Tab-separated table of C-alpha atoms in Angstrom:
chain	number	residue	atom	x	y	z
A	1	MET	CA	19.490	-12.105	-28.852
A	2	LYS	CA	20.917	-13.156	-25.430
A	3	ARG	CA	21.950	-9.509	-24.616
A	4	PHE	CA	18.359	-8.159	-25.427
A	5	PHE	CA	17.111	-10.804	-22.662
A	6	LEU	CA	19.820	-9.682	-20.253
A	7	SER	CA	19.090	-6.107	-20.700
A	8	LEU	CA	15.367	-6.755	-20.413
A	9	ILE	CA	16.106	-8.884	-17.212
A	10	LEU	CA	18.374	-6.062	-15.750
A	11	VAL	CA	15.364	-3.412	-16.452
A	12	LEU	CA	12.605	-5.499	-15.340
A	13	PHE	CA	14.037	-6.602	-11.962
A	14	PRO	CA	14.040	-3.278	-10.320
A	15	VAL	CA	10.460	-2.537	-11.792
A	16	LEU	CA	9.068	-5.631	-10.373
A	17	ALA	CA	10.574	-4.812	-7.028
A	18	VAL	CA	8.576	-1.475	-6.813
A	19	ALA	CA	5.835	-3.340	-4.882
A	20	GLN	CA	8.267	-4.934	-2.363
A	21	ILE	CA	10.220	-1.643	-1.820
A	22	ALA	CA	7.068	0.319	-1.854
A	23	LEU	CA	5.189	-1.787	0.507
A	24	SER	CA	7.828	-2.957	2.767
A	25	PRO	CA	8.180	-1.866	6.423
A	26	GLN	CA	11.358	0.309	5.908
A	27	ASP	CA	10.130	2.984	8.216
A	28	SER	CA	8.274	0.739	10.641
A	29	ASP	CA	9.893	2.192	13.646
A	30	LYS	CA	9.008	5.837	12.832
A	31	PRO	CA	5.554	7.286	13.968
A	32	VAL	CA	2.363	7.196	11.571
A	33	GLU	CA	0.378	10.230	11.384
A	34	ILE	CA	-3.201	9.829	9.924
A	35	THR	CA	-5.274	12.769	8.651
A	36	ALA	CA	-8.900	12.759	7.398
A	37	ASP	CA	-12.041	14.617	7.088
A	38	SER	CA	-13.611	12.406	9.634
A	39	LEU	CA	-12.994	9.437	12.064
A	40	LYS	CA	-15.682	6.941	13.200
A	41	VAL	CA	-14.801	4.571	15.753
A	42	VAL	CA	-17.204	1.297	16.256
A	43	GLN	CA	-15.730	0.141	19.452
A	44	ALA	CA	-17.826	-3.143	19.473
A	45	ASP	CA	-16.435	-4.025	16.254
A	46	LYS	CA	-13.053	-2.995	16.888
A	47	VAL	CA	-13.181	-0.759	13.728
A	48	ALA	CA	-11.844	2.691	13.100
A	49	VAL	CA	-12.966	4.444	9.619
A	50	PHE	CA	-11.216	7.523	8.331
A	51	GLU	CA	-13.119	9.160	5.437
A	52	GLY	CA	-12.187	11.950	3.108
A	53	ASN	CA	-8.938	13.137	1.820
A	54	VAL	CA	-7.343	10.343	4.083
A	55	GLU	CA	-3.503	10.593	4.291
A	56	ALA	CA	-1.101	8.494	6.155
A	57	ILE	CA	2.518	9.293	6.708
A	58	GLN	CA	5.277	7.249	8.057
A	59	GLY	CA	8.911	8.308	7.222
A	60	ASN	CA	9.082	8.669	3.473
A	61	ILE	CA	6.175	6.594	2.935
A	62	ASN	CA	2.914	8.557	1.944
A	63	LEU	CA	-0.451	6.779	1.459
A	64	LYS	CA	-3.536	8.563	0.225
A	65	SER	CA	-7.060	7.144	-0.295
A	66	ASN	CA	-10.773	8.219	-0.023
A	67	ARG	CA	-11.384	5.784	2.939
A	68	MET	CA	-9.297	3.839	5.295
A	69	THR	CA	-10.790	1.060	7.554
A	70	VAL	CA	-8.411	-0.018	10.468
A	71	TYR	CA	-9.315	-3.289	11.957
A	72	TYR	CA	-7.844	-3.849	15.553
A	73	ARG	CA	-7.736	-6.468	18.129
A	74	GLY	CA	-7.111	-6.228	21.807
A	75	GLY	CA	-8.232	-7.365	25.064
A	76	ASP	CA	-10.750	-4.673	25.866
A	77	SER	CA	-13.309	-2.814	23.554
A	78	THR	CA	-11.371	0.520	23.184
A	79	ALA	CA	-10.332	1.889	19.789
A	80	PRO	CA	-6.619	1.945	18.862
A	81	LYS	CA	-4.846	4.490	21.122
A	82	GLY	CA	-5.190	7.906	19.692
A	83	ALA	CA	-8.294	7.520	17.828
A	84	LYS	CA	-11.241	9.535	18.796
A	85	ASP	CA	-14.638	10.672	16.987
A	86	ALA	CA	-13.815	13.597	14.898
A	87	LYS	CA	-15.699	15.815	12.670
A	88	LYS	CA	-13.081	18.208	11.225
A	89	LYS	CA	-9.587	16.554	11.108
A	90	ALA	CA	-8.568	13.496	12.609
A	91	ALA	CA	-5.033	12.299	13.633
A	92	ALA	CA	-3.866	8.885	15.071
A	93	PRO	CA	-0.387	8.036	16.266
A	94	ALA	CA	1.004	4.760	15.381
A	95	SER	CA	1.327	3.820	19.132
A	96	GLY	CA	-1.376	1.147	20.152
A	97	MET	CA	-1.936	0.669	16.444
A	98	SER	CA	1.020	-1.465	15.848
A	99	PRO	CA	1.360	-5.129	16.447
A	100	GLY	CA	2.335	-5.812	19.910
A	101	GLY	CA	0.437	-2.676	21.144
A	102	SER	CA	-2.524	-3.109	23.554
A	103	ASN	CA	-4.802	-2.643	20.426
A	104	SER	CA	-2.744	-3.938	17.702
A	105	VAL	CA	-3.980	-3.625	13.958
A	106	SER	CA	-5.102	-6.963	12.351
A	107	LYS	CA	-5.753	-5.417	8.890
A	108	ILE	CA	-6.165	-2.091	7.046
A	109	LEU	CA	-8.486	-1.731	3.970
A	110	VAL	CA	-7.992	1.331	1.650
A	111	GLU	CA	-10.547	2.205	-0.793
A	112	GLY	CA	-11.063	5.033	-3.612
A	113	ASN	CA	-8.110	6.610	-5.419
A	114	VAL	CA	-5.317	4.728	-3.513
A	115	PHE	CA	-2.033	6.379	-3.825
A	116	LEU	CA	1.173	5.041	-2.291
A	117	LYS	CA	4.407	6.997	-2.680
A	118	THR	CA	7.933	6.388	-1.363
A	119	ALA	CA	11.240	7.912	-2.348
A	120	GLY	CA	11.300	7.134	-6.219
A	121	GLU	CA	8.298	4.580	-6.501
A	122	THR	CA	4.524	4.914	-6.647
A	123	ALA	CA	1.635	2.420	-6.607
A	124	GLN	CA	-1.887	3.231	-7.522
A	125	SER	CA	-5.133	1.315	-7.395
A	126	GLU	CA	-8.916	1.717	-6.380
A	127	LYS	CA	-8.647	-0.680	-3.522
A	128	GLY	CA	-5.847	-2.164	-1.161
A	129	LEU	CA	-5.868	-4.637	1.732
A	130	TYR	CA	-2.910	-5.223	4.212
A	131	ASP	CA	-3.519	-8.232	6.120
A	132	VAL	CA	-1.142	-7.845	9.147
A	133	GLU	CA	-1.315	-11.220	10.442
A	134	LYS	CA	-0.625	-12.783	7.208
A	135	ALA	CA	1.835	-10.251	6.088
A	136	LEU	CA	0.027	-9.914	2.760
A	137	VAL	CA	-0.564	-6.740	0.745
A	138	THR	CA	-3.154	-6.760	-2.001
A	139	LEU	CA	-3.726	-3.954	-4.489
A	140	GLU	CA	-6.926	-4.385	-6.789
A	141	GLN	CA	-8.537	-2.571	-9.510
A	142	ASN	CA	-6.385	-0.583	-12.247
A	143	VAL	CA	-3.031	-1.202	-10.427
A	144	VAL	CA	-0.277	0.995	-11.725
A	145	LEU	CA	3.367	0.581	-10.351
A	146	THR	CA	5.922	3.352	-11.390
A	147	LYS	CA	9.560	3.585	-10.825
A	148	GLU	CA	11.319	6.383	-12.696
A	149	LYS	CA	10.043	6.065	-16.352
A	150	ASN	CA	9.107	2.262	-15.945
A	151	VAL	CA	5.360	1.357	-15.532
A	152	LEU	CA	3.566	-1.962	-14.596
A	153	LYS	CA	-0.225	-2.156	-15.140
A	154	GLY	CA	-2.696	-4.874	-14.048
A	155	ASN	CA	-5.586	-5.521	-12.138
A	156	LYS	CA	-4.288	-7.107	-9.112
A	157	LEU	CA	-1.039	-7.065	-7.075
A	158	VAL	CA	-0.375	-9.505	-4.307
A	159	TYR	CA	2.762	-9.155	-2.165
A	160	GLU	CA	3.828	-11.564	0.371
A	161	MET	CA	5.954	-9.554	2.866
A	162	LYS	CA	7.499	-12.538	4.764
A	163	THR	CA	8.916	-14.007	1.205
A	164	GLY	CA	9.141	-10.901	-0.751
A	165	LYS	CA	7.282	-12.589	-3.528
A	166	SER	CA	4.990	-10.444	-5.685
A	167	GLN	CA	2.468	-11.210	-8.478
A	168	LEU	CA	0.747	-8.833	-10.888
A	169	PHE	CA	-2.275	-10.262	-12.456
A	170	GLY	CA	-4.265	-8.977	-15.506
A	171	GLY	CA	-8.224	-9.120	-15.382
A	172	SER	CA	-11.405	-7.680	-16.819
A	173	SER	CA	-11.240	-4.257	-15.031
A	174	GLY	CA	-7.333	-3.826	-15.399
A	175	GLY	CA	-7.612	-1.622	-18.556
A	176	GLN	CA	-5.612	-3.914	-20.687
A	177	GLY	CA	-8.116	-6.261	-22.086
A	178	GLY	CA	-7.292	-8.667	-19.105
A	179	ARG	CA	-3.491	-8.594	-19.441
A	180	VAL	CA	-0.717	-7.443	-17.664
A	181	LYS	CA	1.292	-4.596	-19.373
A	182	GLY	CA	4.667	-3.232	-18.866
A	183	LEU	CA	6.634	-0.235	-20.117
A	184	PHE	CA	10.453	-0.501	-19.678
A	185	ILE	CA	12.720	2.370	-20.585
A	186	PRO	CA	16.297	1.265	-20.923
A	187	ASP	CA	19.000	3.159	-19.109
A	188	LYS	CA	20.987	5.152	-21.828
A	189	GLY	CA	24.102	4.272	-20.099
A	190	MET	CA	23.396	0.361	-20.395
A	191	LYS	CA	25.807	-1.176	-22.962
A	192	HIS	CA	24.148	-3.718	-25.412
């Protein structure tokens, strides 16, 4: 029985780390390229809204959604550097949109078919929020975390980037009757 629990812990630990690895700033020094069907900037509110087939790529991290709203702060009322009104394709480099820039990002909201992919891991949900100031990432509504063949499902994931702590919660719209669900496939090479 002890071996079973040890095996479960050895399999569970990497899967629980999916959120931490997938949402960590491992490529934070690389440029960010954002493409979308349209971009609307409301300078007075310090908001940039990317809509339609939104894709943000930074190193090996790829984030897709239907809509991405970037909230920024700064001393003036200009949009993040590189953000302009667009009707076809929009692209915004990371400069000026990163903490410490002239118009640094305070939070990013992604909505609709949210899909985050890194090398070997994916995270999916209907909604996500990255609060830069609090270093807090929240994914909500039908959250699915995948690493290799291991899968975790729930309704809400909260990841504290400063501490590395992550929590997955069930809920009424989690698709599991309000419970967290995990599927863990043991490594065939693991001794029992």
